[in-house]
Tab-separated table of C-alpha atoms in Angstrom:
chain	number	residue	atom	x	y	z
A	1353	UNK	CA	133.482	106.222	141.473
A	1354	UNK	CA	135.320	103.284	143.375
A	1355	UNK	CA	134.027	100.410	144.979
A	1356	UNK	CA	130.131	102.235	145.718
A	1357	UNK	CA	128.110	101.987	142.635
A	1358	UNK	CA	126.733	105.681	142.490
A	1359	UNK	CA	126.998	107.970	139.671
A	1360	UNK	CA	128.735	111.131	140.183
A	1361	UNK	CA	128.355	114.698	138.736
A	1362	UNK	CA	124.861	115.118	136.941
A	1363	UNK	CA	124.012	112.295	135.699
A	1364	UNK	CA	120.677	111.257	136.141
A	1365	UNK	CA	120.017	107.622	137.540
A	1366	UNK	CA	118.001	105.505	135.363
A	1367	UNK	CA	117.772	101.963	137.646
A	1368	UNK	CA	119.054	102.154	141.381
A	1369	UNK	CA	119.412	99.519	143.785
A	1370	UNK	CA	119.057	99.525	146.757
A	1371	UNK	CA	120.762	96.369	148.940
A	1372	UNK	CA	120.086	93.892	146.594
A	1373	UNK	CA	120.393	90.800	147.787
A	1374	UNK	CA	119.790	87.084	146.655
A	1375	UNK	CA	120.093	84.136	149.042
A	1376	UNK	CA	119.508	80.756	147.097
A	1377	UNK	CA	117.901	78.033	149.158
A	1378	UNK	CA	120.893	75.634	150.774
A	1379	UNK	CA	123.252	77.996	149.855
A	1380	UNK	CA	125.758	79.141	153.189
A	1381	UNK	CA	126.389	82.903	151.512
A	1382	UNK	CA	124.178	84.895	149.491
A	1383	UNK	CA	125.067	85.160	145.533
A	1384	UNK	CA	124.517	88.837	145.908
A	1385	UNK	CA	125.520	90.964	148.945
A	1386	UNK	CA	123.876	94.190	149.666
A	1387	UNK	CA	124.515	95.522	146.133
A	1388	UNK	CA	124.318	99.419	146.124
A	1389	UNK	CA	124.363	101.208	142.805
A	1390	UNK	CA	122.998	103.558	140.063
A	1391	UNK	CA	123.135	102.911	136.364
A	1392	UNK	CA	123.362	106.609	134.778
A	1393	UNK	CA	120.684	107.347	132.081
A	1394	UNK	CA	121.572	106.769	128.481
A	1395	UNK	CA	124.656	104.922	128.760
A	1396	UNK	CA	125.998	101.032	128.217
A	1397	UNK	CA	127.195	99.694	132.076
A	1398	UNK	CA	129.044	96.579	131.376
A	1399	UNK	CA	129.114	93.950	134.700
A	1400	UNK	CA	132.249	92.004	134.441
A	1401	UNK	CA	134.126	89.622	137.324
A	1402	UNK	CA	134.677	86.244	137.596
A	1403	UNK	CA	132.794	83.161	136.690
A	1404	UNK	CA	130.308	83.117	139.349
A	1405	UNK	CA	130.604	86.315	141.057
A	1406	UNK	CA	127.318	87.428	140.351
A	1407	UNK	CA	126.786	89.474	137.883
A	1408	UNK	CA	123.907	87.572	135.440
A	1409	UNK	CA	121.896	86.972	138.809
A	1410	UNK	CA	121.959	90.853	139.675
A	1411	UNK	CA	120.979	91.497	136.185
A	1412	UNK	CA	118.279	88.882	136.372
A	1413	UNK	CA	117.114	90.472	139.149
A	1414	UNK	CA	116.727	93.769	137.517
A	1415	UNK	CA	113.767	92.325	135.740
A	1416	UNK	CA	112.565	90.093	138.469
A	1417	UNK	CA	113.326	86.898	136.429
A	1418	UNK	CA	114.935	86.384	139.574
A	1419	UNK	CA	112.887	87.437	142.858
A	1420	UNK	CA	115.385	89.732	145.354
A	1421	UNK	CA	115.469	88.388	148.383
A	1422	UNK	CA	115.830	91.723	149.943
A	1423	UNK	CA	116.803	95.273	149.030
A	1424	UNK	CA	115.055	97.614	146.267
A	1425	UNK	CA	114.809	98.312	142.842
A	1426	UNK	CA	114.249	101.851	141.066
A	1427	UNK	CA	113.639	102.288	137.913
A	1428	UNK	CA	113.335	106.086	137.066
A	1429	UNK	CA	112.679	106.924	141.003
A	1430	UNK	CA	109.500	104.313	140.978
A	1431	UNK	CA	109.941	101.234	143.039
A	1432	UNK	CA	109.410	98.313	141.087
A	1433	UNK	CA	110.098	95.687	143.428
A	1434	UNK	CA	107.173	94.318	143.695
A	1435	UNK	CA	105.103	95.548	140.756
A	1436	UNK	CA	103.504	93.463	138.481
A	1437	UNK	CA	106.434	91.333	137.595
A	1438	UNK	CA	105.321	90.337	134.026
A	1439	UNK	CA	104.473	94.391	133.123
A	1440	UNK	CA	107.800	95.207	134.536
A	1441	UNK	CA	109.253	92.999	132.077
A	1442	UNK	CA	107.574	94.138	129.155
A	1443	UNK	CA	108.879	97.991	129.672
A	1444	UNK	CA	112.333	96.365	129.407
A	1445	UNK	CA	114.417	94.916	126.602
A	1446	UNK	CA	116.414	91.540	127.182
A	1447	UNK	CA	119.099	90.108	125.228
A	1448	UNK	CA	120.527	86.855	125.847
A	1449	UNK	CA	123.454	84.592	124.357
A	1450	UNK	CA	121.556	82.024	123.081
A	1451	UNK	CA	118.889	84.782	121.481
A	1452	UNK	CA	116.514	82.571	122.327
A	1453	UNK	CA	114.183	82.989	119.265
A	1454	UNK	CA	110.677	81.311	118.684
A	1455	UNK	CA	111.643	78.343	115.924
A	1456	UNK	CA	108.062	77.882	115.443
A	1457	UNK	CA	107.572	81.926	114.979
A	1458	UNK	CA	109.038	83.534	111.472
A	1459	UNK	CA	111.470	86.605	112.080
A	1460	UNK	CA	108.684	89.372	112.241
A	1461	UNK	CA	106.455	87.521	114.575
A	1462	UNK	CA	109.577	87.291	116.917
A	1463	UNK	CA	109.973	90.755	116.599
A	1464	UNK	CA	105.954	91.403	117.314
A	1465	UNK	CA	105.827	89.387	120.496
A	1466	UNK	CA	105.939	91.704	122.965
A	1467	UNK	CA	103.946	94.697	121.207
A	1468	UNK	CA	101.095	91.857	120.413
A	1469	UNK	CA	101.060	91.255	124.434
A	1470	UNK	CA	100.720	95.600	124.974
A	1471	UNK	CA	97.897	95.167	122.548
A	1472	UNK	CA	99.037	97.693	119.440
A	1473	UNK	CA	97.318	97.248	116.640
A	1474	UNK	CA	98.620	95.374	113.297
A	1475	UNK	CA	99.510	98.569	110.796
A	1476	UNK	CA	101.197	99.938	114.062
A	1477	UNK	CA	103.181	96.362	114.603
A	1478	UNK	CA	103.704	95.607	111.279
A	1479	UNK	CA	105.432	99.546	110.625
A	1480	UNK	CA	107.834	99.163	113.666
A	1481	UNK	CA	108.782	95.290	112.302
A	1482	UNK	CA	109.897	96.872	109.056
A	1483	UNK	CA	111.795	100.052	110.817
A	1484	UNK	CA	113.566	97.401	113.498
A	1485	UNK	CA	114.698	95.145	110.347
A	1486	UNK	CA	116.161	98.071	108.596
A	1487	UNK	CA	117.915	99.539	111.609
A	1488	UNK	CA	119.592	96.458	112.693
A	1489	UNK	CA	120.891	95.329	108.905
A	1490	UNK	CA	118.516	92.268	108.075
A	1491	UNK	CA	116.783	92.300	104.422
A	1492	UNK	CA	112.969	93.363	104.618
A	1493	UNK	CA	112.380	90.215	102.825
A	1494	UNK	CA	113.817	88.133	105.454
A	1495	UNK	CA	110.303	89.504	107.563
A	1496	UNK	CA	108.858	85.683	107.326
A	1497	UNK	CA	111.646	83.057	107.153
A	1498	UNK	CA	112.411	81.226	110.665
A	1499	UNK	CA	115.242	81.378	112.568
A	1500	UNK	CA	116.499	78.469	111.591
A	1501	UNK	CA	117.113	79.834	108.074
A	1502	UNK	CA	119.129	82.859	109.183
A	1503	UNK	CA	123.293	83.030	110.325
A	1504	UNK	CA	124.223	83.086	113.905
A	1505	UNK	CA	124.983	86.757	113.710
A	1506	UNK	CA	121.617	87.555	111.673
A	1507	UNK	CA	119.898	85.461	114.614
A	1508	UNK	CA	121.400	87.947	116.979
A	1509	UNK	CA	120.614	91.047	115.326
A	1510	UNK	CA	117.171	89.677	115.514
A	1511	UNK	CA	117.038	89.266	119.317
A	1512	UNK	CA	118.425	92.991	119.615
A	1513	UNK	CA	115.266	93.912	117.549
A	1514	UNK	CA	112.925	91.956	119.841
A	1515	UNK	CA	114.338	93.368	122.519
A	1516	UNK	CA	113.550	96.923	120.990
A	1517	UNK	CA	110.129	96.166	119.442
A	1518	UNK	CA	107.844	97.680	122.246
A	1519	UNK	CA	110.843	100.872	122.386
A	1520	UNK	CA	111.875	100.337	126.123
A	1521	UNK	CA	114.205	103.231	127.437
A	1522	UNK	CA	115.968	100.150	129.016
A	1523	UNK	CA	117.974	96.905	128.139
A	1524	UNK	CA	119.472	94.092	129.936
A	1525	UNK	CA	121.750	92.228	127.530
A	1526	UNK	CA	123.661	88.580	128.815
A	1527	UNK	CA	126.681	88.269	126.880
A	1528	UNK	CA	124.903	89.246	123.698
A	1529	UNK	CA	128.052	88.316	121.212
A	1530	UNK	CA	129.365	85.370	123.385
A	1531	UNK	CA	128.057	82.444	120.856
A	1532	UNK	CA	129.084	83.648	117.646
A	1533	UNK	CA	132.492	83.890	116.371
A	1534	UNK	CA	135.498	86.411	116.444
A	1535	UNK	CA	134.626	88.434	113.286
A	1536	UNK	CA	130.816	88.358	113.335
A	1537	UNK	CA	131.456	89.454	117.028
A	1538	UNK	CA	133.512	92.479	116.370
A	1539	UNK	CA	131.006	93.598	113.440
A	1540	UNK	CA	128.208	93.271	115.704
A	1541	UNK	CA	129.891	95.130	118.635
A	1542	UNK	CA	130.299	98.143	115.888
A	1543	UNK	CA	126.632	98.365	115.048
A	1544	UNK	CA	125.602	98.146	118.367
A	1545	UNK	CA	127.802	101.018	119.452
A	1546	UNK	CA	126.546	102.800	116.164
A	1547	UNK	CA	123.162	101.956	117.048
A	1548	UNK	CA	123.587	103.006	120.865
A	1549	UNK	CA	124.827	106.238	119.367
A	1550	UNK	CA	121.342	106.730	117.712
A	1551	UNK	CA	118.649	105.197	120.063
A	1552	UNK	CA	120.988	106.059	123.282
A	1553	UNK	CA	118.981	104.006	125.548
A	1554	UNK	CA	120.318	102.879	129.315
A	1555	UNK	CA	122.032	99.459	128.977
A	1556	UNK	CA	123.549	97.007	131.468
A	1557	UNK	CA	125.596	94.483	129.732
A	1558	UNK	CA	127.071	91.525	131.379
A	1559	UNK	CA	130.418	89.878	130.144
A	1560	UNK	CA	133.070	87.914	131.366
A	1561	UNK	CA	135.561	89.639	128.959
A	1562	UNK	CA	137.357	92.590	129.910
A	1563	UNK	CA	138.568	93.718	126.539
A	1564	UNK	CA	134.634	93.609	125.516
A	1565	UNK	CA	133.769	95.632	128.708
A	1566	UNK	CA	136.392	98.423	127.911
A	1567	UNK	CA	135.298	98.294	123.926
A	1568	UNK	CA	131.810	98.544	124.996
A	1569	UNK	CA	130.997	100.266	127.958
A	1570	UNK	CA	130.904	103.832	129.447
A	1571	UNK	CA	131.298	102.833	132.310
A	1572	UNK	CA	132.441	99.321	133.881
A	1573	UNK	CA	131.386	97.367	137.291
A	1574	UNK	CA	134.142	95.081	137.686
A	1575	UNK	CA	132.474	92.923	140.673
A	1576	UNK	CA	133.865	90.143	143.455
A	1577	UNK	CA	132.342	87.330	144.459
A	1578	UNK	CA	128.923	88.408	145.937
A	1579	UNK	CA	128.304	90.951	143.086
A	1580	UNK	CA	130.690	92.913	145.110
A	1581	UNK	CA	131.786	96.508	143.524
A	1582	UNK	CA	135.579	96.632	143.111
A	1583	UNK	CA	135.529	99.482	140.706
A	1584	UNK	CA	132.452	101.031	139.372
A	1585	UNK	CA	134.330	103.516	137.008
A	1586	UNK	CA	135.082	104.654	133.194
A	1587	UNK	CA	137.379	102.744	130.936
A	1588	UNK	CA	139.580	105.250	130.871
A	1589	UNK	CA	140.234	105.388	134.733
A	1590	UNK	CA	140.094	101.847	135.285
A	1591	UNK	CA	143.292	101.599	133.091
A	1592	UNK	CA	144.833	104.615	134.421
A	1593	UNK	CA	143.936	103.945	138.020
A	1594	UNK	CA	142.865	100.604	138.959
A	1595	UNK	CA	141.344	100.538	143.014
A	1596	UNK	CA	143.620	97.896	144.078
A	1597	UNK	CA	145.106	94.178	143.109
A	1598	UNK	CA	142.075	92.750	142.325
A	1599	UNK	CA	141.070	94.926	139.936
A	1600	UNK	CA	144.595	95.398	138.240
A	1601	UNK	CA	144.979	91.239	137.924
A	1602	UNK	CA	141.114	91.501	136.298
A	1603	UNK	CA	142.789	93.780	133.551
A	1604	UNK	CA	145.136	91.786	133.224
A	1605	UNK	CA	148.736	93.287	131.476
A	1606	UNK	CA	148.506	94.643	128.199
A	1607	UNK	CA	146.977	98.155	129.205
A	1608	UNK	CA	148.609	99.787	126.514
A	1609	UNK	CA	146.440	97.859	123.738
A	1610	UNK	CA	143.825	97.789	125.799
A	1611	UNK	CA	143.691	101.648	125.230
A	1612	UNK	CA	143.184	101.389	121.750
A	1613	UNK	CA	139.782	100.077	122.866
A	1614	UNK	CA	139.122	103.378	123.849
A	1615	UNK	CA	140.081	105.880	120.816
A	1616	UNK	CA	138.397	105.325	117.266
A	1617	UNK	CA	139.708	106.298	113.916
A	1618	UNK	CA	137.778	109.435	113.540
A	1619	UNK	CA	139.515	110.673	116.830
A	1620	UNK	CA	143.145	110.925	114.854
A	1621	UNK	CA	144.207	112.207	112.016
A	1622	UNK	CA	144.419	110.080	108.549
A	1623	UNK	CA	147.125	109.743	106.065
A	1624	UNK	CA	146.630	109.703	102.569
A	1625	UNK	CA	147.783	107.025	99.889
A	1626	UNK	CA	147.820	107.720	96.414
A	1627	UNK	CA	144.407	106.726	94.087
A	1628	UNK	CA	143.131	106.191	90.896
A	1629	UNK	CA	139.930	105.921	89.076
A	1630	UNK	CA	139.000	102.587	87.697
A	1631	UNK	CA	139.064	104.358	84.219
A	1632	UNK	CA	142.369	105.366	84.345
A	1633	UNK	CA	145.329	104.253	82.333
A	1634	UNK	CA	148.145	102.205	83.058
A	1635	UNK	CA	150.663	105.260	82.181
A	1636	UNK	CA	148.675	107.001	84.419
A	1637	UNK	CA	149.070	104.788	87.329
A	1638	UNK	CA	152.965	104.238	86.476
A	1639	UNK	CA	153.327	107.761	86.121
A	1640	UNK	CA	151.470	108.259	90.080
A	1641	UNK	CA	154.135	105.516	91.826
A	1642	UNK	CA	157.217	107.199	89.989
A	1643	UNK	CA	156.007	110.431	92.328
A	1644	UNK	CA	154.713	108.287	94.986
A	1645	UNK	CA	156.839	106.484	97.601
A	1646	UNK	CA	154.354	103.946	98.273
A	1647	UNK	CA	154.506	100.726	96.327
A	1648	UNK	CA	150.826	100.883	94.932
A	1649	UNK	CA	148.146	102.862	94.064
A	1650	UNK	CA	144.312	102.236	95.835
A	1651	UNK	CA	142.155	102.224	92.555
A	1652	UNK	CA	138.568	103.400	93.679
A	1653	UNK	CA	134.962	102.941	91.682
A	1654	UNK	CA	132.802	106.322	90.724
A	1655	UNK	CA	131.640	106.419	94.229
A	1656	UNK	CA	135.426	106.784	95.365
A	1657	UNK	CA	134.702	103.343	97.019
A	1658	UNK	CA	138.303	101.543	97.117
A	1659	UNK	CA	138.287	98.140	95.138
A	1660	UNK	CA	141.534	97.159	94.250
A	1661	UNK	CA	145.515	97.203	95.072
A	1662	UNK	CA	147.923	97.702	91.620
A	1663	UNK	CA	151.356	97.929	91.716
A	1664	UNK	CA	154.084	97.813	89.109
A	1665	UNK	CA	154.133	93.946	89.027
A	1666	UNK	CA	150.197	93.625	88.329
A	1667	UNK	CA	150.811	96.437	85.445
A	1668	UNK	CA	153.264	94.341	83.675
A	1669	UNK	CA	151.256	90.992	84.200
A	1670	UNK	CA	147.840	92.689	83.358
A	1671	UNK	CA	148.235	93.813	79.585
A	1672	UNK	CA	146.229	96.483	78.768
A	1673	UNK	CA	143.026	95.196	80.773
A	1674	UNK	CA	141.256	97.978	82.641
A	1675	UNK	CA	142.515	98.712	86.445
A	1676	UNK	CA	139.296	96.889	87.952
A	1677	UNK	CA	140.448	93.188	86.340
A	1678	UNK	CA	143.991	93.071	87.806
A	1679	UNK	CA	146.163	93.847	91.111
A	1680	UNK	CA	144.550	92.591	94.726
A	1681	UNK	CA	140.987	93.029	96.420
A	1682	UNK	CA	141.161	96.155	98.785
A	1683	UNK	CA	141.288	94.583	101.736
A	1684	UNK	CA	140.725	95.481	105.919
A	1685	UNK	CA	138.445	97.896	105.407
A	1686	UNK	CA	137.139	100.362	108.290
A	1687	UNK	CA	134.560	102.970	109.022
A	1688	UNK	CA	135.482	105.835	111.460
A	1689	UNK	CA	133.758	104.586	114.299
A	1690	UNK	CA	136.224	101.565	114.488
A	1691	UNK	CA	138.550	101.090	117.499
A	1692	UNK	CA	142.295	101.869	117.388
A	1693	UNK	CA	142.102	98.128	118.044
A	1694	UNK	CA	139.859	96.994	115.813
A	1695	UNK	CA	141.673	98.623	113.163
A	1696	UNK	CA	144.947	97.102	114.382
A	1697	UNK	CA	143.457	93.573	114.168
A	1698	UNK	CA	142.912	94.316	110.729
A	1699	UNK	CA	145.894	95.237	109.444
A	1700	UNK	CA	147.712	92.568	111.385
A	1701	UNK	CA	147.014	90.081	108.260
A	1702	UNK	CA	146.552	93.069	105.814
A	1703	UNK	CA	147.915	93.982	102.362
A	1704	UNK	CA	150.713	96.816	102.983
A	1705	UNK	CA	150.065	96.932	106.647
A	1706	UNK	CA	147.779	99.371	106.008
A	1707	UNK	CA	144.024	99.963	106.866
A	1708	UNK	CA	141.523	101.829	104.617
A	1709	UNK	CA	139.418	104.117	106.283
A	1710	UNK	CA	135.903	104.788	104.271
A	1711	UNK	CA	132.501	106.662	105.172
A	1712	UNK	CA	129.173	105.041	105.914
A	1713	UNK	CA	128.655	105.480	102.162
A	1714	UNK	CA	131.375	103.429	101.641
A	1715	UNK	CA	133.873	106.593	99.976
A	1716	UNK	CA	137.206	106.173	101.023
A	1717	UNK	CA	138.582	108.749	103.696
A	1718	UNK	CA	141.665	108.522	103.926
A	1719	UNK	CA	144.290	105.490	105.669
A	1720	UNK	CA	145.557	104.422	109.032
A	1721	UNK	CA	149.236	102.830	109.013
A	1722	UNK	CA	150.925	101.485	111.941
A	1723	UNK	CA	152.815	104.630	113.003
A	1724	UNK	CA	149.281	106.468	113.149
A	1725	UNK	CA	148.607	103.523	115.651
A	1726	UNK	CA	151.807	103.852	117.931
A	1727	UNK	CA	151.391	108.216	117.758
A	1728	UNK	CA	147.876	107.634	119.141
A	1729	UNK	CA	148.668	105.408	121.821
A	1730	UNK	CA	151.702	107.218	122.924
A	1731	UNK	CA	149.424	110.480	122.903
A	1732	UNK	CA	147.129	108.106	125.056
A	1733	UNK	CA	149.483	107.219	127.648
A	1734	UNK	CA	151.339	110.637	128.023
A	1735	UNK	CA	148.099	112.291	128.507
A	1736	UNK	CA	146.915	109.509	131.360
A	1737	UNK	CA	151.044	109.678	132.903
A	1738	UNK	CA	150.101	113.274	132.809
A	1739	UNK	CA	146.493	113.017	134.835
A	1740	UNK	CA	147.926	110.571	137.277
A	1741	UNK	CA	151.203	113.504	137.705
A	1742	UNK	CA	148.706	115.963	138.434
A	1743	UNK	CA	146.718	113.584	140.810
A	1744	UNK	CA	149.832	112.216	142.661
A	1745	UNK	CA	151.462	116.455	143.221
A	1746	UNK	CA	147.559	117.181	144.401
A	1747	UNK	CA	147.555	114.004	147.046
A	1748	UNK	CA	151.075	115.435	148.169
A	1749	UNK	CA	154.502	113.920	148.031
A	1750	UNK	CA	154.480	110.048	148.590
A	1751	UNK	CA	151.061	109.446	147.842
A	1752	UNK	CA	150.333	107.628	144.306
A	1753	UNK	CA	153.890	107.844	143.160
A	1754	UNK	CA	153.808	104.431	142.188
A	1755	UNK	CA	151.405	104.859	139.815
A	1756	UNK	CA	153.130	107.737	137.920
A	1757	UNK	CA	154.852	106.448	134.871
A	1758	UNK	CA	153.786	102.544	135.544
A	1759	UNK	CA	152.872	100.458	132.528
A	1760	UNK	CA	153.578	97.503	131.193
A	1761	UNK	CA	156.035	95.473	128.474
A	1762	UNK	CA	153.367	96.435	125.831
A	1763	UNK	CA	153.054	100.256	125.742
A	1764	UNK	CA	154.510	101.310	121.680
């Protein structure tokens, strides 16, 4: 897939337009050109381009908050152009930035809104409410507080269950993580992906950040002005083989970390560190570092969930108090379903440079240093060099050879 915006090989087409277009009254060029494309079923397609280009208009569109001014819209082969513009709606989820909760309505009748409006009765409502809460991480006793009384990032998990409530097979979501900050935006990301991983429902997302389109999407629009396709095309071959300038300036340099977007810890292989029990003895942790070459031990709880950092030092300052009183918290913690980067942004300000890796239960798994980091993307960018060899000897000699071996300052 290049610059037309079909899917290739079997996947089905959830949404398809068909020469979308939007011409704003007084305005000399249409905000959206003739837009052409098919949005594969079950997957996330992330929108991205320039401020804008675009790309929230052609989503709004989708939905008919925005009337087309020409061209067709598909959803599962039925032309919903001009269908009932308000039942259209409710058969699909919307997320925006600003949430845009009820303040007058408490968390569950948020949720409710749009299953009230398809008429379902209250044991029916009230059941999904409770399910929706649970799935997206918000206390059940949160049900009737107001939005005012929750966090940004419990706000947003909110509007993702609103925008599930009625079960649509499809969601729009308008820079969903934009207003909230850095960390609460890279937890959210993670359960959404978990989530998405679950409920796999078809998803256009619309950013204007590239590193959130690569961490997020299966595939990626990258649009000019006009909501024109540049690339319509995986992460993976938009880093390998970007369509032309525009698209390669759009990335921006750093493709090397940019990869670790696209591998997560359970794709490579852990190391080990050395642990204790809680229970155990000092001579028993003294007795592990002599044998060890690290320069602590990871002491973990009965549920082998890690709690704290000992070394030597903390020994000798701690007495004889018990293993869970003395050394450091355990700190940059990740599940398996982190990013390479992800992970690497936490042990950036991390104890030992290292990052624990634990199940959804919370055990501990295993650890993920900075070498593990540089092997993986290494592996990463031999096996692309390698796929863009093969590509360049198929094309035949002079074509692509550019391409071949090209990175940039960054690659480990």
């Amino acid at each position: 897939m290049t610059e037309n915006g079909d899917a290739t090989g079997n996947d089905r087409a959830k949404i398809r337009l068909e020469n979308l277009e939007k011409r704003f009254p007084g305005q000399a060029q249409a905000a959206v050109d003739a837009l052409n494309m098919e949005i594969p079923e079950g997957e996330i397609v992330v929108m991205v381009g320039p401020s804008g280009c675009g790309k929230t208009t052609t989503m709004k569109m989708i939905n008919r908050l925005i009337e087309p001014s020409s061209g067709r819209i598909f959803l599962e082969d039925e032309d919903v152009t001009n269908v009932d513009a308000d039942h259209l709606r409710r058969r699909i989820g919307y997320v925006i930035q600003q949430i845009g909760l009820f303040p007058h309505m408490t968390i569950a009748e948020n949720i409710a809104t749009v299953p009230k409006m398809l008429g379902w009765d209250r044991s029916r409502i009230t059941s999904r409410v409770d399910e929706l809460l649970e799935t997206v991480g918000i206390p059940g006793d949160y049900r009737n507080r107001y939005p005012k009384e929750l966090s940004g990032g419990q706000r947003q998990r909110v509007g993702v269950a609103r925008a599930m409530s009625a079960d649509p097979d499809v969601m729009l979501m308008d820079e969903p993580f934009g207003a909230i900050d850095p960390i609460t935006r890279d937890r959210l990301q993670n359960e959404f992906l978990r989530l998405q991983e679950e409920i796999k429902k078809t998803i256009i997302f619309v950013t204007h950040d590239i590193d959130e389109a690569i961490k997020m999407g299966d595939r990626i629009a990258i649009l000019r002005e006009q909501s024109r396709i540049a690339q319509f095309d995986t992460p993976e071959r938009l880093l390998v083989d970007p369509a032309d300038d525009f698209v390669s300036d759009f990335i921006g340099r750093g493709a090397s970390l940019k990869r670790l977007n696209l591998s997560r810890v359970r794709d490579i292989t852990l190391d080990d560190w050395p642990t204790v029990d809680e229970h155990a003895s000092h001579d028993e942790v003294r007795s592990l570092l002599d044998r060890s070459e690290r320069s602590a031990v990871l002491v973990l709880d009965q549920q082998r969930r890690p709690r704290r950092w000992v070394n030597i030092e903390h020994l000798r300052r701690g007495d004889s108090r018990p293993l869970s009183s003395i050394g450091l918290p355990a700190d940059a913690v990740v599940e398996p379903r982190a990013t390479l980067s992800d992970t690497l942004n936490e042990m950036i300000t991390a104890r030992y440079s290292t990052a624990v890796v634990v199940d959804r239960d919370g055990a501990y798994e295993g650890i993920v240093d900075i070498d593990t980091i540089n092997t993986a993307a290494r592996s990463m960018r031999d096996v692309e060099r390698g796929r863009l060899r093969d590509q360049a000897a198929a094309s035949g000699p002079g074509e692509d050879q550019d391409a071949v071996g090209s990175d940039d300052a960054t690659s480990p």
